Coordinates of C-alpha atoms in Angstrom, one line a residue:
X275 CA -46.0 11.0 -61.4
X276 CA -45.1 14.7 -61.5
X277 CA -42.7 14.5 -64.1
X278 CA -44.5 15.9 -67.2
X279 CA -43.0 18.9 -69.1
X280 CA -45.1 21.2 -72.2
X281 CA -43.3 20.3 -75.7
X282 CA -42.6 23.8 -77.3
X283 CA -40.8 22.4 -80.5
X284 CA -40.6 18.8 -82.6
X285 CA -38.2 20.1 -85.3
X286 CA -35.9 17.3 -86.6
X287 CA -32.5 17.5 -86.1
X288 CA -31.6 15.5 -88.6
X289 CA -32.2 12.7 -90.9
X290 CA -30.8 9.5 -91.0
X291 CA -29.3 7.5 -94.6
X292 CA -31.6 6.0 -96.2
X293 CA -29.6 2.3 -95.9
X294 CA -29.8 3.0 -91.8
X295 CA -30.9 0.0 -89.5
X296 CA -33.5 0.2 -87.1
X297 CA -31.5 -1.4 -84.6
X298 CA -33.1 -1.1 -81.2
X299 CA -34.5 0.6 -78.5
X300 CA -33.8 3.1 -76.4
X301 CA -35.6 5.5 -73.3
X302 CA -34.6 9.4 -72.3
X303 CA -33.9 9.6 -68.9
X304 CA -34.3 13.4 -67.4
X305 CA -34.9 16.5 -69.1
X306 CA -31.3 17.0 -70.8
X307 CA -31.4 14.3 -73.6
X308 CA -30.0 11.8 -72.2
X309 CA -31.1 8.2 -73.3
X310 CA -30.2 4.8 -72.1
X311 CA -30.3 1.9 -74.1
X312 CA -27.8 -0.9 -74.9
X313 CA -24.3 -1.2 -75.7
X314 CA -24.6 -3.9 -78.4
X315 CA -27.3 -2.0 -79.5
X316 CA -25.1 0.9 -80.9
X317 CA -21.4 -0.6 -80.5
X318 CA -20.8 -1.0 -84.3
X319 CA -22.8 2.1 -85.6
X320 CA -21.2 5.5 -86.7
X321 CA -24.0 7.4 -86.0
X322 CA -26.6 6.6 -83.8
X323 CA -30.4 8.7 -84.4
X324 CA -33.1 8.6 -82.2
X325 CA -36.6 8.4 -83.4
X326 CA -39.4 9.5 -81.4
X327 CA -43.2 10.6 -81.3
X328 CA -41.8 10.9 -85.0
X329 CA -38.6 13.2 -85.1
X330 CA -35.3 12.0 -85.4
X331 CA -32.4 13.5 -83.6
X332 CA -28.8 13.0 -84.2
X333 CA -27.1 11.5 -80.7
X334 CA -23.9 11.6 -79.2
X335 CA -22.4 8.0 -78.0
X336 CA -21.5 9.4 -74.0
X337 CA -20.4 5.8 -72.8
X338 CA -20.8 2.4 -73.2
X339 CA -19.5 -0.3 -71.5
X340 CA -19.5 -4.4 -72.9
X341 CA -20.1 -6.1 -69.8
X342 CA -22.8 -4.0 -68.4
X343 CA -24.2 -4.4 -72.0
X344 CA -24.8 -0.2 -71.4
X345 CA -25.0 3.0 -73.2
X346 CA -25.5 6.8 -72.9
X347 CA -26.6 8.7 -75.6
X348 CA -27.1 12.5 -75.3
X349 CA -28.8 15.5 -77.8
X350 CA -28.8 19.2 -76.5
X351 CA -31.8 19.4 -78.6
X352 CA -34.1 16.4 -77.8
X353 CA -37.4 17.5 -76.6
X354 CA -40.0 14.5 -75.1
X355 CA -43.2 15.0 -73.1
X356 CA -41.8 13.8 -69.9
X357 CA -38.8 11.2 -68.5
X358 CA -38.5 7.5 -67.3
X359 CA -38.7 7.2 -63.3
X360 CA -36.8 4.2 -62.3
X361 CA -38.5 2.0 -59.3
X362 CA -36.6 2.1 -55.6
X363 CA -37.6 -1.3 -55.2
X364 CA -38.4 -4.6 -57.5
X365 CA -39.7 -8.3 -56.8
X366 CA -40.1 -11.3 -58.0
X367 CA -43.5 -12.0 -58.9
X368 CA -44.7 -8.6 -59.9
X369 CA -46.2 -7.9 -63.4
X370 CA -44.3 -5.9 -66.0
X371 CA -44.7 -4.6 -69.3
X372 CA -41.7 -4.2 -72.1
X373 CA -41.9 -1.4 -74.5
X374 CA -40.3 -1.4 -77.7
X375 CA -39.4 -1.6 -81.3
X376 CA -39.0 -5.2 -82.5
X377 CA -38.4 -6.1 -85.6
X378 CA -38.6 -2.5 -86.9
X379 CA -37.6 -3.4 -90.6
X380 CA -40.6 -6.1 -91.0
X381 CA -42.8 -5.0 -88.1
X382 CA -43.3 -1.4 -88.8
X383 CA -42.3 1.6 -86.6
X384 CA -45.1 1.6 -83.9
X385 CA -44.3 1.1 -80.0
X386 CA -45.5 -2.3 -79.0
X387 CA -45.9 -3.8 -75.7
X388 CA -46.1 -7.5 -74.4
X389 CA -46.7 -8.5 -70.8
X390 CA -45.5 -10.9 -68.1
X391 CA -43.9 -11.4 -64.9
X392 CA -40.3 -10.8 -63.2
X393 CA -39.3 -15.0 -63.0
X394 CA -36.3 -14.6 -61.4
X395 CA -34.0 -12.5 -59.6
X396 CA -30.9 -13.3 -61.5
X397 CA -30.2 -13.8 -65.2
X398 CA -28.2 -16.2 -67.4
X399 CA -25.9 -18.5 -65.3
X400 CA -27.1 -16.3 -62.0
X401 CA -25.6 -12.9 -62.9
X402 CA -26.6 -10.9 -60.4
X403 CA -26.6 -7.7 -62.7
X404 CA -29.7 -8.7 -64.4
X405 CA -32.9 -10.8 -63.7
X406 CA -35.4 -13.0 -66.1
X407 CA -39.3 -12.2 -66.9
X408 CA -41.8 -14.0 -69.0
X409 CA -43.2 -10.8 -71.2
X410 CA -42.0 -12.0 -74.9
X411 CA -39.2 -10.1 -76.4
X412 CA -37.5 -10.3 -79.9
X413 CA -34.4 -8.2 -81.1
X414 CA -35.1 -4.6 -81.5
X415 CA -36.5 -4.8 -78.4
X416 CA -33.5 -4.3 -76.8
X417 CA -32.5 -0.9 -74.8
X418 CA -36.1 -0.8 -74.2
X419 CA -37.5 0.3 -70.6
X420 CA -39.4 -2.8 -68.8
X421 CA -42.2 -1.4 -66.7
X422 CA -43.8 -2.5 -63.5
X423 CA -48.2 -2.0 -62.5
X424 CA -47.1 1.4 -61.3
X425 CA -45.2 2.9 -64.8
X426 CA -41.5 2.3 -63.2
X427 CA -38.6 1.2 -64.6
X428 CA -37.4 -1.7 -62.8
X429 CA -34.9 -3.1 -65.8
X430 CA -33.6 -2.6 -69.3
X431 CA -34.6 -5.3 -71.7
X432 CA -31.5 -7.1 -73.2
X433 CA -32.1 -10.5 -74.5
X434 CA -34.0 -13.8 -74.7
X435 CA -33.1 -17.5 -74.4
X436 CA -33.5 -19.4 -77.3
X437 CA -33.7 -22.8 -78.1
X438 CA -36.0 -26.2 -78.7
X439 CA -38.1 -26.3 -75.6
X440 CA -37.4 -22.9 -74.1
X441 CA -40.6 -20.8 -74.0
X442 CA -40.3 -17.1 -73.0
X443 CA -37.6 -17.1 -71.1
X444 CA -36.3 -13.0 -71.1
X445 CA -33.7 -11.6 -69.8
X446 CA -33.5 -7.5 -68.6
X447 CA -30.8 -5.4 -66.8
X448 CA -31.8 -4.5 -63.7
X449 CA -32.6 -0.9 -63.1
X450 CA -30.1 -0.5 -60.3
X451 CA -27.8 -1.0 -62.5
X452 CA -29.0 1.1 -64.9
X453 CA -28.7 4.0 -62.4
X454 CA -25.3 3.0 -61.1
X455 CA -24.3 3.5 -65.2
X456 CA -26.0 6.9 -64.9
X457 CA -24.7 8.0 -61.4
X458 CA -20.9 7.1 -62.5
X459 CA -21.6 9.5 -65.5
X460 CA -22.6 12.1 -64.0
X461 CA -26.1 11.7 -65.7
X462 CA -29.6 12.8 -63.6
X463 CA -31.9 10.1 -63.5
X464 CA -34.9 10.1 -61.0
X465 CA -36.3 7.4 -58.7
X466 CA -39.9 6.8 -57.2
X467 CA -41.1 4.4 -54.7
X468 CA -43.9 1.9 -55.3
X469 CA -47.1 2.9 -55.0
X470 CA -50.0 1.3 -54.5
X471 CA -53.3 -0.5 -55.5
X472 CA -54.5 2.6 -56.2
X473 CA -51.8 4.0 -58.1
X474 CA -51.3 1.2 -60.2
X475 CA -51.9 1.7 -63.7
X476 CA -53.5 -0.9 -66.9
X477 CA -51.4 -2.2 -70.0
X478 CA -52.8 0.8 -72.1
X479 CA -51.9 3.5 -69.6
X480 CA -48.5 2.0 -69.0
X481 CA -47.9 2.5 -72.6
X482 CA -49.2 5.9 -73.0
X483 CA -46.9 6.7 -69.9
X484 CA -43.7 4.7 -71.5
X485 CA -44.5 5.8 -75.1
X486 CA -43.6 9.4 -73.9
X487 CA -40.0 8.9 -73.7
X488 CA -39.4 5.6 -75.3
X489 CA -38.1 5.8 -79.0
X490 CA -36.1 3.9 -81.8
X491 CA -32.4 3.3 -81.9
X492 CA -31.4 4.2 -85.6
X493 CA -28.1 3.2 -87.0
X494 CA -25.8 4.0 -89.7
X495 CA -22.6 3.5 -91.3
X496 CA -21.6 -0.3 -89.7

């Protein structure tokens, strides 16, 4: 993927309260700062920060939106080694990876990664707007970019199914979605098709390629 860019500053912008949450995920989408991440992710906070590759930069809430469960954050000054590329296509079946910060306040402030499968082409009660995979999730993971073999975004991870009995059982937006949220803002976003054998990438590349412009969702002042 041609997407790569040379980082020429990582001066922070700003630094969050010290009483902030770490309160999700969230992924820059093209070159102007714009991230995508969830909307219950940052719907109670006053100020939203966006930690990555260590700097934390002071975000402006674009749009959100309940039922999509969406939001647009945007810095003028957010630098990142490169972008998410969303997939043209998805299927039920392939094998994905979901990036994220769980947990940050116990876990610690390193990306992790857990792997699966797309289950099902629908979420919770059939909503067509989103779809289930196996890779474990757990809140803070949310907002995060899910990740086919090939280092595409196919969906934004959202939530999990809990309960006695129910074992991994994941729910993500899909990324169509995603991009019709971007489109309707006015906000670039870039699409790839699937490559193929050849192109597709392990676990530890796919992070490499994700932990470029995947970071933390910091919140303050509930």
């Amino acid at each position: 993927m041609d997407n790569e860019k040379t980082v020429k500053s990582t001066v922070p912008q700003s630094e969050p309260p010290p009483n902030s949450s770490k309160s999700g995920t969230g992924f820059v989408v093209n070159e102007h700062g714009n991230v995508l991440t969830n909307e219950h992710v940052v719907n109670q906070c006053k100020d939203i920060f966006f930690n990555i590759h260590g700097v934390n930069y002071s975000m402006v809430l674009m749009w959100k939106d309940d039922e999509m469960d969406l939001a647009i954050l945007k810095s003028n000054n957010l630098i990142t080694p490169s972008y998410a590329i969303f997939s043209e296509q998805m299927r039920s079946g392939e094998d994905v990876v979901a990036l994220g910060f769980p947990l940050g306040n116990v876990l610690g402030d390193d990306l992790k990664v857990t792997k699966g499968n797309i289950s099902a082409m629908v979420g919770y009660k059939s909503d067509p707007d989103f779809f289930q995979f196996t890779a474990p999730i757990q809140p803070g993971n949310s907002g995060g970019p899910l990740l086919n073999e090939y280092g595409l975004v196919v969906g934004v991870n959202t939530a999990a199914l809990v309960g006695e009995g129910l074992q991994n059982i994941n729910f993500a937006i899909k990324g169509t979605v995603g991009q019709q949220a971007l489109g309707l803002n006015s906000v670039e976003f870039h699409t790839e098709p699937n490559g193929n054998d050849e192109n597709s990438l392990d676990a530890a590349d796919l992070v490499k390629v994700g932990g470029d412009y995947t970071g933390q969702i910091i919140c303050s002042g509930f």
